[in-house]
Amino acid sequence: GKGVMIDHAHGIVIGETAVVGDDVSMLHSVTLGGTGKEDGDRHPKIGSGVLIGAGAKILGNIKVGACSRIASGSVVLADVPPCKTVAGVPARVVGDAGCTNPSRAMDQIVRTNVNVEDILPTC
């Protein structure tokens, strides 16, 4: 897409069949990867206005809705609705995106009523 911003473009992986919409911002060490399927459409489709936090992994032929936020370090394995914030491993919806264009606001603070303990992986 046009207006894509890759901040500190270090360690970025964008798979062969990935699609990135307009005005997307992604921070360092982001992966838009596959899940093992060898051919065909196997990478994520990122809607316009999405903010992808540092170290986030978005895997498989899934859709990230427009104006969503992916929290840093999240592993996204399922579709993300538009205008939502997802966090965790695996990622789940933890709140609204909080603005109409997260990619331009670059606000990475996750404001939610979700208990952080509930989204952290258990050991």
N, CA, C and O atoms as a Tinker XYZ file with bonds, in Angstrom:
   492  protein
     1  N      0.806000   -1.183000    0.000000    73     2
     2  CA     0.000000    0.000000    0.000000    64     1     3
     3  C      0.859000    1.260000    0.000000    63     2     4     5
     4  O      2.072000    1.194000    0.199000    81     3
     5  N      0.239000    2.378000   -0.218000    73     3     6
     6  CA     0.962000    3.652000   -0.190000    64     5     7
     7  C      0.988000    4.182000    1.233000    63     6     8     9
     8  O      0.098000    3.887000    2.031000    81     7
     9  N      1.995000    4.951000    1.543000    73     7    10
    10  CA     2.117000    5.547000    2.858000    64     9    11
    11  C      2.490000    4.568000    3.958000    63    10    12    13
    12  O      2.256000    4.849000    5.133000    81    11
    13  N      3.065000    3.424000    3.601000    73    11    14
    14  CA     3.490000    2.439000    4.600000    64    13    15
    15  C      4.744000    2.955000    5.293000    63    14    16    17
    16  O      5.679000    3.414000    4.637000    81    15
    17  N      4.759000    2.877000    6.633000    73    15    18
    18  CA     5.915000    3.320000    7.405000    64    17    19
    19  C      6.491000    2.124000    8.154000    63    18    20    21
    20  O      5.804000    1.487000    8.953000    81    19
    21  N      7.753000    1.830000    7.887000    73    19    22
    22  CA     8.463000    0.763000    8.590000    64    21    23
    23  C      9.509000    1.449000    9.456000    63    22    24    25
    24  O     10.542000    1.905000    8.965000    81    23
    25  N      9.226000    1.514000   10.753000    73    23    26
    26  CA    10.077000    2.216000   11.707000    64    25    27
    27  C     11.212000    1.300000   12.139000    63    26    28    29
    28  O     10.970000    0.153000   12.515000    81    27
    29  N     12.439000    1.785000   12.091000    73    27    30
    30  CA    13.608000    0.968000   12.442000    64    29    31
    31  C     13.544000   -0.353000   11.685000    63    30    32    33
    32  O     13.437000   -1.417000   12.296000    81    31
    33  N     13.609000   -0.291000   10.391000    73    31    34
    34  CA    13.396000   -1.449000    9.514000    64    33    35
    35  C     14.448000   -2.528000    9.724000    63    34    36    37
    36  O     15.283000   -2.781000    8.855000    81    35
    37  N     14.394000   -3.147000   10.869000    73    35    38
    38  CA    15.332000   -4.216000   11.215000    64    37    39
    39  C     14.535000   -5.488000   11.480000    63    38    40    41
    40  O     13.583000   -5.475000   12.260000    81    39
    41  N     14.912000   -6.565000   10.845000    73    39    42
    42  CA    14.289000   -7.851000   11.109000    64    41    43
    43  C     12.850000   -7.959000   10.645000    63    42    44    45
    44  O     12.077000   -8.724000   11.222000    81    43
    45  N     12.474000   -7.219000    9.626000    73    43    46
    46  CA    11.109000   -7.280000    9.096000    64    45    47
    47  C     11.017000   -8.430000    8.101000    63    46    48    49
    48  O     11.858000   -8.559000    7.211000    81    47
    49  N      9.983000   -9.273000    8.258000    73    47    50
    50  CA     9.729000  -10.363000    7.315000    64    49    51
    51  C      8.333000  -10.160000    6.746000    63    50    52    53
    52  O      7.354000  -10.107000    7.490000    81    51
    53  N      8.243000  -10.046000    5.422000    73    51    54
    54  CA     6.955000   -9.913000    4.746000    64    53    55
    55  C      6.879000  -11.030000    3.723000    63    54    56    57
    56  O      7.603000  -11.027000    2.727000    81    55
    57  N      5.990000  -11.989000    3.978000    73    55    58
    58  CA     5.864000  -13.168000    3.129000    64    57    59
    59  C      5.428000  -12.844000    1.714000    63    58    60    61
    60  O      4.867000  -11.783000    1.440000    81    59
    61  N      5.699000  -13.785000    0.827000    73    59    62
    62  CA     5.472000  -13.635000   -0.606000    64    61    63
    63  C      4.034000  -13.257000   -0.965000    63    62    64    65
    64  O      3.830000  -12.455000   -1.878000    81    63
    65  N      3.036000  -13.806000   -0.280000    73    63    66
    66  CA     1.640000  -13.521000   -0.627000    64    65    67
    67  C      0.973000  -12.547000    0.352000    63    66    68    69
    68  O     -0.246000  -12.376000    0.320000    81    67
    69  N      1.763000  -11.913000    1.214000    73    67    70
    70  CA     1.208000  -10.923000    2.146000    64    69    71
    71  C      0.753000   -9.685000    1.378000    63    70    72    73
    72  O      1.332000   -9.328000    0.352000    81    71
    73  N     -0.290000   -9.039000    1.890000    73    71    74
    74  CA    -0.783000   -7.790000    1.323000    64    73    75
    75  C     -0.850000   -6.776000    2.461000    63    74    76    77
    76  O     -1.399000   -7.058000    3.526000    81    75
    77  N     -0.281000   -5.588000    2.219000    73    75    78
    78  CA    -0.270000   -4.526000    3.224000    64    77    79
    79  C     -1.043000   -3.339000    2.658000    63    78    80    81
    80  O     -0.721000   -2.840000    1.580000    81    79
    81  N     -2.066000   -2.887000    3.392000    73    79    82
    82  CA    -2.901000   -1.773000    2.952000    64    81    83
    83  C     -2.188000   -0.437000    3.054000    63    82    84    85
    84  O     -1.006000   -0.375000    3.392000    81    83
    85  N     -2.913000    0.622000    2.762000    73    83    86
    86  CA    -2.376000    1.983000    2.819000    64    85    87
    87  C     -2.202000    2.438000    4.267000    63    86    88    89
    88  O     -2.924000    2.004000    5.165000    81    87
    89  N     -1.230000    3.321000    4.469000    73    87    90
    90  CA    -1.011000    3.980000    5.764000    64    89    91
    91  C     -0.850000    3.001000    6.922000    63    90    92    93
    92  O     -1.371000    3.240000    8.011000    81    91
    93  N     -0.138000    1.908000    6.697000    73    91    94
    94  CA     0.166000    0.945000    7.759000    64    93    95
    95  C      1.505000    1.332000    8.374000    63    94    96    97
    96  O      2.439000    1.694000    7.658000    81    95
    97  N      1.600000    1.255000    9.706000    73    95    98
    98  CA     2.872000    1.473000   10.401000    64    97    99
    99  C      3.268000    0.185000   11.088000    63    98   100   101
   100  O      2.474000   -0.408000   11.818000    81    99
   101  N      4.505000   -0.251000   10.853000    73    99   102
   102  CA     5.007000   -1.428000   11.561000    64   101   103
   103  C      6.369000   -1.111000   12.134000    63   102   104   105
   104  O      7.197000   -0.463000   11.496000    81   103
   105  N      6.587000   -1.580000   13.352000    73   103   106
   106  CA     7.844000   -1.343000   14.030000    64   105   107
   107  C      8.800000   -2.502000   13.771000    63   106   108   109
   108  O      8.455000   -3.432000   13.041000    81   107
   109  N      9.981000   -2.462000   14.350000    73   107   110
   110  CA    11.020000   -3.450000   14.055000    64   109   111
   111  C     10.612000   -4.869000   14.473000    63   110   112   113
   112  O      9.775000   -5.071000   15.353000    81   111
   113  N     11.236000   -5.831000   13.810000    73   111   114
   114  CA    11.100000   -7.261000   14.102000    64   113   115
   115  C      9.682000   -7.796000   13.926000    63   114   116   117
   116  O      9.275000   -8.714000   14.639000    81   115
   117  N      8.935000   -7.238000   12.993000    73   115   118
   118  CA     7.587000   -7.723000   12.680000    64   117   119
   119  C      7.688000   -8.826000   11.632000    63   118   120   121
   120  O      8.494000   -8.742000   10.706000    81   119
   121  N      6.862000   -9.861000   11.787000    73   119   122
   122  CA     6.783000  -10.939000   10.803000    64   121   123
   123  C      5.361000  -11.041000   10.277000    63   122   124   125
   124  O      4.413000  -11.181000   11.050000    81   123
   125  N      5.218000  -10.970000    8.965000    73   123   126
   126  CA     3.962000  -11.281000    8.281000    64   125   127
   127  C      4.237000  -12.590000    7.558000    63   126   128   129
   128  O      4.603000  -12.592000    6.382000    81   127
   129  N      4.062000  -13.697000    8.258000    73   127   130
   130  CA     4.535000  -14.982000    7.765000    64   129   131
   131  C      3.455000  -16.017000    7.562000    63   130   132   133
   132  O      2.272000  -15.785000    7.813000    81   131
   133  N      3.909000  -17.173000    7.096000    73   131   134
   134  CA     3.025000  -18.310000    6.871000    64   133   135
   135  C      3.037000  -19.254000    8.059000    63   134   136   137
   136  O      3.723000  -19.026000    9.055000    81   135
   137  N      2.258000  -20.320000    7.928000    73   135   138
   138  CA     2.185000  -21.323000    8.998000    64   137   139
   139  C      2.593000  -22.706000    8.507000    63   138   140   141
   140  O      2.300000  -23.704000    9.166000    81   139
   141  N      3.252000  -22.782000    7.378000    73   139   142
   142  CA     3.748000  -24.054000    6.885000    64   141   143
   143  C      3.161000  -24.495000    5.559000    63   142   144   145
   144  O      3.701000  -25.400000    4.923000    81   143
   145  N      2.073000  -23.883000    5.125000    73   143   146
   146  CA     1.499000  -24.208000    3.821000    64   145   147
   147  C      2.531000  -23.855000    2.760000    63   146   148   149
   148  O      3.080000  -22.753000    2.771000    81   147
   149  N      2.797000  -24.772000    1.853000    73   147   150
   150  CA     3.904000  -24.583000    0.913000    64   149   151
   151  C      3.587000  -23.701000   -0.279000    63   150   152   153
   152  O      4.488000  -23.057000   -0.818000    81   151
   153  N      2.332000  -23.651000   -0.708000    73   151   154
   154  CA     2.028000  -22.829000   -1.878000    64   153   155
   155  C      0.643000  -22.212000   -1.730000    63   154   156   157
   156  O     -0.083000  -22.503000   -0.780000    81   155
   157  N      0.295000  -21.364000   -2.675000    73   155   158
   158  CA    -0.993000  -20.686000   -2.616000    64   157   159
   159  C     -0.956000  -19.470000   -1.704000    63   158   160   161
   160  O      0.107000  -18.994000   -1.305000    81   159
   161  N     -2.133000  -18.990000   -1.392000    73   159   162
   162  CA    -2.284000  -17.782000   -0.577000    64   161   163
   163  C     -2.105000  -18.153000    0.891000    63   162   164   165
   164  O     -3.004000  -18.737000    1.494000    81   163
   165  N     -0.958000  -17.821000    1.469000    73   163   166
   166  CA    -0.607000  -18.338000    2.789000    64   165   167
   167  C     -0.137000  -17.292000    3.794000    63   166   168   169
   168  O      0.285000  -17.641000    4.897000    81   167
   169  N     -0.205000  -16.025000    3.428000    73   167   170
   170  CA     0.283000  -14.960000    4.309000    64   169   171
   171  C     -0.833000  -13.968000    4.642000    63   170   172   173
   172  O     -1.859000  -13.945000    3.961000    81   171
   173  N     -0.645000  -13.149000    5.682000    73   171   174
   174  CA    -1.705000  -12.236000    6.130000    64   173   175
   175  C     -2.011000  -11.099000    5.166000    63   174   176   177
   176  O     -1.198000  -10.706000    4.331000    81   175
   177  N     -3.232000  -10.590000    5.329000    73   175   178
   178  CA    -3.705000   -9.418000    4.599000    64   177   179
   179  C     -3.956000   -8.338000    5.648000    63   178   180   181
   180  O     -4.811000   -8.499000    6.519000    81   179
   181  N     -3.211000   -7.240000    5.562000    73   179   182
   182  CA    -3.268000   -6.176000    6.557000    64   181   183
   183  C     -4.081000   -5.013000    5.995000    63   182   184   185
   184  O     -3.737000   -4.463000    4.949000    81   183
   185  N     -5.152000   -4.639000    6.682000    73   183   186
   186  CA    -6.003000   -3.536000    6.244000    64   185   187
   187  C     -5.318000   -2.187000    6.401000    63   186   188   189
   188  O     -4.264000   -2.088000    7.029000    81   187
   189  N     -5.907000   -1.169000    5.839000    73   187   190
   190  CA    -5.349000    0.186000    5.899000    64   189   191
   191  C     -5.431000    0.753000    7.314000    63   190   192   193
   192  O     -6.352000    0.443000    8.069000    81   191
   193  N     -4.449000    1.590000    7.661000    73   191   194
   194  CA    -4.451000    2.302000    8.927000    64   193   195
   195  C     -4.071000    1.477000   10.140000    63   194   196   197
   196  O     -4.287000    1.918000   11.268000    81   195
   197  N     -3.509000    0.286000    9.943000    73   195   198
   198  CA    -3.165000   -0.617000   11.051000    64   197   199
   199  C     -1.805000   -0.237000   11.643000    63   198   200   201
   200  O     -0.885000    0.143000   10.919000    81   199
   201  N     -1.692000   -0.345000   12.967000    73   199   202
   202  CA    -0.428000   -0.176000   13.679000    64   201   203
   203  C      0.011000   -1.546000   14.186000    63   202   204   205
   204  O     -0.727000   -2.206000   14.917000    81   203
   205  N      1.220000   -1.976000   13.795000    73   203   206
   206  CA     1.762000   -3.272000   14.217000    64   205   207
   207  C      2.966000   -3.003000   15.107000    63   206   208   209
   208  O      3.972000   -2.455000   14.655000    81   207
   209  N      2.859000   -3.391000   16.376000    73   207   210
   210  CA     3.901000   -3.141000   17.362000    64   209   211
   211  C      5.139000   -3.992000   17.148000    63   210   212   213
   212  O      5.104000   -4.993000   16.432000    81   211
   213  N      6.226000   -3.587000   17.772000    73   211   214
   214  CA     7.522000   -4.264000   17.645000    64   213   215
   215  C      7.415000   -5.733000   18.026000    63   214   216   217
   216  O      6.795000   -6.089000   19.028000    81   215
   217  N      8.030000   -6.574000   17.210000    73   215   218
   218  CA     8.115000   -7.993000   17.512000    64   217   219
   219  C      6.842000   -8.779000   17.297000    63   218   220   221
   220  O      6.807000   -9.971000   17.601000    81   219
   221  N      5.791000   -8.155000   16.782000    73   219   222
   222  CA     4.537000   -8.876000   16.545000    64   221   223
   223  C      4.717000   -9.865000   15.399000    63   222   224   225
   224  O      5.433000   -9.599000   14.434000    81   223
   225  N      4.057000  -11.004000   15.523000    73   223   226
   226  CA     4.058000  -12.035000   14.492000    64   225   227
   227  C      2.614000  -12.243000   14.057000    63   226   228   229
   228  O      1.755000  -12.577000   14.872000    81   227
   229  N      2.353000  -12.045000   12.776000    73   227   230
   230  CA     1.020000  -12.243000   12.212000    64   229   231
   231  C      1.178000  -13.365000   11.201000    63   230   232   233
   232  O      1.858000  -13.206000   10.188000    81   231
   233  N      0.544000  -14.506000   11.480000    73   231   234
   234  CA     0.865000  -15.729000   10.753000    64   233   235
   235  C     -0.353000  -16.361000   10.100000    63   234   236   237
   236  O     -1.414000  -16.484000   10.710000    81   235
   237  N     -0.175000  -16.759000    8.845000    73   235   238
   238  CA    -1.214000  -17.473000    8.118000    64   237   239
   239  C     -2.033000  -16.560000    7.234000    63   238   240   241
   240  O     -1.857000  -15.341000    7.229000    81   239
   241  N     -2.936000  -17.180000    6.483000    73   239   242
   242  CA    -3.803000  -16.454000    5.556000    64   241   243
   243  C     -4.988000  -15.889000    6.343000    63   242   244   245
   244  O     -6.108000  -16.391000    6.256000    81   243
   245  N     -4.714000  -14.834000    7.112000    73   243   246
   246  CA    -5.733000  -14.200000    7.948000    64   245   247
   247  C     -5.855000  -12.733000    7.571000    63   246   248   249
   248  O     -5.004000  -12.186000    6.869000    81   247
   249  N     -6.928000  -12.100000    8.048000    73   247   250
   250  CA    -7.161000  -10.685000    7.753000    64   249   251
   251  C     -7.080000   -9.875000    9.034000    63   250   252   253
   252  O     -7.656000  -10.238000   10.060000    81   251
   253  N     -6.348000   -8.761000    8.953000    73   251   254
   254  CA    -6.304000   -7.790000   10.042000    64   253   255
   255  C     -7.117000   -6.595000    9.557000    63   254   256   257
   256  O     -6.743000   -5.924000    8.595000    81   255
   257  N     -8.231000   -6.340000   10.232000    73   255   258
   258  CA    -9.154000   -5.292000    9.817000    64   257   259
   259  C     -8.550000   -3.902000    9.873000    63   258   260   261
   260  O     -7.619000   -3.641000   10.634000    81   259
   261  N     -9.092000   -3.022000    9.062000    73   259   262
   262  CA    -8.614000   -1.639000    8.978000    64   261   263
   263  C     -8.634000   -0.970000   10.348000    63   262   264   265
   264  O     -9.511000   -1.223000   11.174000    81   263
   265  N     -7.652000   -0.115000   10.561000    73   263   266
   266  CA    -7.545000    0.731000   11.762000    64   265   267
   267  C     -7.472000   -0.066000   13.055000    63   266   268   269
   268  O     -7.975000    0.374000   14.089000    81   267
   269  N     -6.846000   -1.241000   12.999000    73   267   270
   270  CA    -6.634000   -2.054000   14.198000    64   269   271
   271  C     -5.237000   -1.825000   14.736000    63   270   272   273
   272  O     -4.383000   -1.259000   14.054000    81   271
   273  N     -5.005000   -2.275000   15.979000    73   271   274
   274  CA    -3.682000   -2.203000   16.599000    64   273   275
   275  C     -3.285000   -3.600000   17.045000    63   274   276   277
   276  O     -4.068000   -4.317000   17.668000    81   275
   277  N     -2.049000   -3.977000   16.713000    73   275   278
   278  CA    -1.474000   -5.240000   17.146000    64   277   279
   279  C     -0.417000   -4.891000   18.188000    63   278   280   281
   280  O      0.559000   -4.209000   17.875000    81   279
   281  N     -0.602000   -5.350000   19.416000    73   279   282
   282  CA     0.330000   -5.015000   20.494000    64   281   283
   283  C      1.691000   -5.658000   20.257000    63   282   284   285
   284  O      1.787000   -6.729000   19.657000    81   283
   285  N      2.725000   -5.003000   20.728000    73   283   286
   286  CA     4.091000   -5.517000   20.610000    64   285   287
   287  C      4.181000   -6.923000   21.188000    63   286   288   289
   288  O      3.607000   -7.216000   22.237000    81   287
   289  N      4.913000   -7.791000   20.484000    73   287   290
   290  CA     5.154000   -9.146000   20.960000    64   289   291
   291  C      3.999000  -10.107000   20.784000    63   290   292   293
   292  O      4.105000  -11.268000   21.179000    81   291
   293  N      2.906000   -9.663000   20.206000    73   291   294
   294  CA     1.741000  -10.535000   20.030000    64   293   295
   295  C      1.970000  -11.536000   18.909000    63   294   296   297
   296  O      2.738000  -11.283000   17.981000    81   295
   297  N      1.296000  -12.673000   19.007000    73   295   298
   298  CA     1.292000  -13.675000   17.944000    64   297   299
   299  C     -0.156000  -13.810000   17.482000    63   298   300   301
   300  O     -1.000000  -14.352000   18.196000    81   299
   301  N     -0.429000  -13.310000   16.281000    73   299   302
   302  CA    -1.788000  -13.270000   15.747000    64   301   303
   303  C     -1.983000  -14.461000   14.812000    63   302   304   305
   304  O     -1.265000  -14.615000   13.825000    81   303
   305  N     -2.974000  -15.307000   15.143000    73   303   306
   306  CA    -3.234000  -16.523000   14.373000    64   305   307
   307  C     -4.648000  -16.569000   13.808000    63   306   308   309
   308  O     -5.002000  -17.524000   13.115000    81   307
   309  N     -5.466000  -15.549000   14.092000    73   307   310
   310  CA    -6.852000  -15.508000   13.625000    64   309   311
   311  C     -7.185000  -14.091000   13.168000    63   310   312   313
   312  O     -6.488000  -13.134000   13.507000    81   311
   313  N     -8.262000  -13.975000   12.394000    73   311   314
   314  CA    -8.685000  -12.669000   11.897000    64   313   315
   315  C     -8.860000  -11.664000   13.039000    63   314   316   317
   316  O     -9.272000  -12.015000   14.145000    81   315
   317  N     -8.538000  -10.411000   12.737000    73   315   318
   318  CA    -8.705000   -9.310000   13.690000    64   317   319
   319  C     -9.798000   -8.394000   13.137000    63   318   320   321
   320  O     -9.689000   -7.926000   12.004000    81   319
   321  N    -10.854000   -8.129000   13.921000    73   319   322
   322  CA   -11.904000   -7.231000   13.436000    64   321   323
   323  C    -11.380000   -5.805000   13.262000    63   322   324   325
   324  O    -10.406000   -5.426000   13.912000    81   323
   325  N    -12.008000   -5.016000   12.400000    73   323   326
   326  CA   -11.604000   -3.621000   12.234000    64   325   327
   327  C    -11.730000   -2.842000   13.548000    63   326   328   329
   328  O    -12.607000   -3.114000   14.367000    81   327
   329  N    -10.841000   -1.879000   13.725000    73   327   330
   330  CA   -10.889000   -0.923000   14.843000    64   329   331
   331  C    -10.781000   -1.573000   16.215000    63   330   332   333
   332  O    -11.368000   -1.080000   17.179000    81   331
   333  N    -10.043000   -2.668000   16.318000    73   331   334
   334  CA    -9.842000   -3.352000   17.599000    64   333   335
   335  C     -8.358000   -3.420000   17.921000    63   334   336   337
   336  O     -7.512000   -3.301000   17.035000    81   335
   337  N     -8.050000   -3.612000   19.205000    73   335   338
   338  CA    -6.683000   -3.856000   19.657000    64   337   339
   339  C     -6.594000   -5.308000   20.075000    63   338   340   341
   340  O     -7.441000   -5.800000   20.820000    81   339
   341  N     -5.549000   -6.004000   19.589000    73   339   342
   342  CA    -5.305000   -7.379000   20.018000    64   341   343
   343  C     -3.952000   -7.444000   20.702000    63   342   344   345
   344  O     -3.037000   -6.685000   20.383000    81   343
   345  N     -3.843000   -8.373000   21.659000    73   343   346
   346  CA    -2.593000   -8.553000   22.397000    64   345   347
   347  C     -2.529000   -9.985000   22.886000    63   346   348   349
   348  O     -3.550000  -10.655000   23.043000    81   347
   349  N     -1.302000  -10.445000   23.126000    73   347   350
   350  CA    -1.106000  -11.746000   23.749000    64   349   351
   351  C     -0.565000  -12.803000   22.822000    63   350   352   353
   352  O     -0.345000  -12.577000   21.632000    81   351
   353  N     -0.356000  -13.985000   23.419000    73   351   354
   354  CA     0.158000  -15.148000   22.692000    64   353   355
   355  C     -0.711000  -16.336000   23.080000    63   354   356   357
   356  O     -0.535000  -16.881000   24.169000    81   355
   357  N     -1.631000  -16.752000   22.241000    73   355   358
   358  CA    -2.021000  -16.117000   20.981000    64   357   359
   359  C     -2.816000  -14.833000   21.237000    63   358   360   361
   360  O     -3.414000  -14.653000   22.298000    81   359
   361  N     -2.805000  -13.966000   20.257000    73   359   362
   362  CA    -3.473000  -12.668000   20.402000    64   361   363
   363  C     -4.982000  -12.837000   20.464000    63   362   364   365
   364  O     -5.563000  -13.717000   19.828000    81   363
   365  N     -5.601000  -11.954000   21.261000    73   363   366
   366  CA    -7.058000  -11.888000   21.313000    64   365   367
   367  C     -7.455000  -10.431000   21.489000    63   366   368   369
   368  O     -6.644000   -9.601000   21.899000    81   367
   369  N     -8.694000  -10.130000   21.179000    73   367   370
   370  CA    -9.181000   -8.756000   21.291000    64   369   371
   371  C     -9.188000   -8.350000   22.759000    63   370   372   373
   372  O     -9.750000   -9.038000   23.611000    81   371
   373  N     -8.546000   -7.208000   23.036000    73   371   374
   374  CA    -8.499000   -6.683000   24.404000    64   373   375
   375  C     -9.167000   -5.315000   24.520000    63   374   376   377
   376  O     -9.266000   -4.762000   25.615000    81   375
   377  N     -9.620000   -4.772000   23.401000    73   375   378
   378  CA   -10.288000   -3.473000   23.448000    64   377   379
   379  C    -10.432000   -2.867000   22.070000    63   378   380   381
   380  O    -10.088000   -3.479000   21.059000    81   379
   381  N    -10.947000   -1.651000   22.052000    73   379   382
   382  CA   -11.053000   -0.902000   20.804000    64   381   383
   383  C     -9.698000   -0.301000   20.462000    63   382   384   385
   384  O     -8.829000   -0.171000   21.325000    81   383
   385  N     -9.524000    0.062000   19.197000    73   383   386
   386  CA    -8.257000    0.655000   18.767000    64   385   387
   387  C     -8.043000    2.030000   19.395000    63   386   388   389
   388  O     -6.902000    2.466000   19.546000    81   387
   389  N     -9.109000    2.708000   19.756000    73   387   390
   390  CA    -8.980000    3.965000   20.485000    64   389   391
   391  C     -8.877000    5.210000   19.637000    63   390   392   393
   392  O     -8.884000    6.319000   20.171000    81   391
   393  N     -8.781000    5.057000   18.322000    73   391   394
   394  CA    -8.738000    6.221000   17.439000    64   393   395
   395  C     -9.078000    5.765000   16.031000    63   394   396   397
   396  O     -9.178000    4.568000   15.764000    81   395
   397  N     -9.253000    6.723000   15.133000    73   395   398
   398  CA    -9.656000    6.371000   13.777000    64   397   399
   399  C     -8.499000    5.951000   12.888000    63   398   400   401
   400  O     -8.724000    5.330000   11.849000    81   399
   401  N     -7.274000    6.268000   13.262000    73   399   402
   402  CA    -6.131000    5.902000   12.432000    64   401   403
   403  C     -4.921000    5.607000   13.314000    63   402   404   405
   404  O     -4.034000    6.451000   13.445000    81   403
   405  N     -4.873000    4.411000   13.924000    73   403   406
   406  CA    -3.775000    4.072000   14.833000    64   405   407
   407  C     -2.392000    4.183000   14.201000    63   406   408   409
   408  O     -1.425000    4.519000   14.885000    81   407
   409  N     -2.290000    3.904000   12.906000    73   407   410
   410  CA    -0.972000    3.924000   12.271000    64   409   411
   411  C     -0.360000    5.320000   12.267000    63   410   412   413
   412  O      0.862000    5.456000   12.314000    81   411
   413  N     -1.174000    6.336000   12.212000    73   411   414
   414  CA    -0.649000    7.708000   12.234000    64   413   415
   415  C     -0.471000    8.229000   13.650000    63   414   416   417
   416  O      0.448000    9.005000   13.914000    81   415
   417  N     -1.338000    7.812000   14.560000    73   415   418
   418  CA    -1.235000    8.262000   15.949000    64   417   419
   419  C     -0.024000    7.635000   16.640000    63   418   420   421
   420  O      0.560000    8.244000   17.536000    81   419
   421  N      0.356000    6.421000   16.228000    73   419   422
   422  CA     1.498000    5.686000   16.798000    64   421   423
   423  C      1.368000    5.530000   18.314000    63   422   424   425
   424  O      2.374000    5.468000   19.022000    81   423
   425  N      0.140000    5.468000   18.806000    73   423   426
   426  CA    -0.107000    5.269000   20.232000    64   425   427
   427  C     -0.050000    3.773000   20.512000    63   426   428   429
   428  O     -0.918000    3.019000   20.073000    81   427
   429  N      0.978000    3.345000   21.247000    73   427   430
   430  CA     1.180000    1.924000   21.494000    64   429   431
   431  C      0.730000    1.487000   22.883000    63   430   432   433
   432  O      0.939000    0.336000   23.267000    81   431
   433  N      0.120000    2.385000   23.631000    73   431   434
   434  CA    -0.364000    2.044000   24.964000    64   433   435
   435  C     -1.663000    1.256000   24.825000    63   434   436   437
   436  O     -2.602000    1.714000   24.173000    81   435
   437  N     -1.720000    0.081000   25.431000    73   435   438
   438  CA    -2.932000   -0.729000   25.405000    64   437   439
   439  C     -3.764000   -0.361000   26.626000    63   438   440   441
   440  O     -3.389000   -0.652000   27.761000    81   439
   441  N     -4.892000    0.277000   26.376000    73   439   442
   442  CA    -5.805000    0.654000   27.456000    64   441   443
   443  C     -6.971000   -0.317000   27.438000    63   442   444   445
   444  O     -7.723000   -0.380000   26.465000    81   443
   445  N     -7.118000   -1.063000   28.499000    73   443   446
   446  CA    -8.134000   -2.104000   28.522000    64   445   447
   447  C     -8.534000   -2.439000   29.944000    63   446   448   449
   448  O     -7.828000   -2.104000   30.895000    81   447
   449  N     -9.647000   -3.087000   30.080000    73   447   450
   450  CA   -10.084000   -3.595000   31.376000    64   449   451
   451  C     -9.657000   -5.041000   31.571000    63   450   452   453
   452  O     -9.991000   -5.653000   32.585000    81   451
   453  N     -8.926000   -5.589000   30.615000    73   451   454
   454  CA    -8.480000   -6.973000   30.701000    64   453   455
   455  C     -7.324000   -7.073000   31.682000    63   454   456   457
   456  O     -6.410000   -6.249000   31.656000    81   455
   457  N     -7.361000   -8.067000   32.536000    73   455   458
   458  CA    -6.272000   -8.344000   33.464000    64   457   459
   459  C     -5.077000   -8.863000   32.668000    63   458   460   461
   460  O     -5.209000   -9.837000   31.927000    81   459
   461  N     -3.926000   -8.234000   32.808000    73   459   462
   462  CA    -2.727000   -8.627000   32.059000    64   461   463
   463  C     -2.404000  -10.100000   32.285000    63   462   464   465
   464  O     -1.927000  -10.768000   31.368000    81   463
   465  N     -2.649000  -10.611000   33.468000    73   463   466
   466  CA    -2.383000  -12.026000   33.767000    64   465   467
   467  C     -3.167000  -12.947000   32.831000    63   466   468   469
   468  O     -2.715000  -14.050000   32.523000    81   467
   469  N     -4.345000  -12.498000   32.377000    73   467   470
   470  CA    -5.190000  -13.319000   31.518000    64   469   471
   471  C     -4.658000  -13.446000   30.098000    63   470   472   473
   472  O     -5.034000  -14.379000   29.388000    81   471
   473  N     -3.793000  -12.533000   29.665000    73   471   474
   474  CA    -3.303000  -12.596000   28.288000    64   473   475
   475  C     -1.866000  -13.083000   28.192000    63   474   476   477
   476  O     -1.361000  -13.300000   27.091000    81   475
   477  N     -1.201000  -13.258000   29.326000    73   475   478
   478  CA     0.165000  -13.772000   29.308000    64   477   479
   479  C      0.140000  -15.291000   29.221000    63   478   480   481
   480  O     -0.736000  -15.928000   29.806000    81   479
   481  N      1.097000  -15.883000   28.495000    73   479   482
   482  CA     1.134000  -17.348000   28.428000    64   481   483
   483  C      1.483000  -17.934000   29.795000    63   482   484   485
   484  O      2.207000  -17.321000   30.581000    81   483
   485  N      0.966000  -19.109000   30.059000    73   483   486
   486  CA     1.292000  -19.778000   31.316000    64   485   487
   487  C      2.470000  -20.706000   31.103000    63   486   488   489
   488  O      2.641000  -21.267000   30.020000    81   487
   489  N      3.277000  -20.867000   32.131000    73   487   490
   490  CA     4.458000  -21.725000   32.031000    64   489   491
   491  C      4.201000  -23.062000   32.692000    63   490   492
   492  O      5.082000  -23.922000   32.709000    81   491
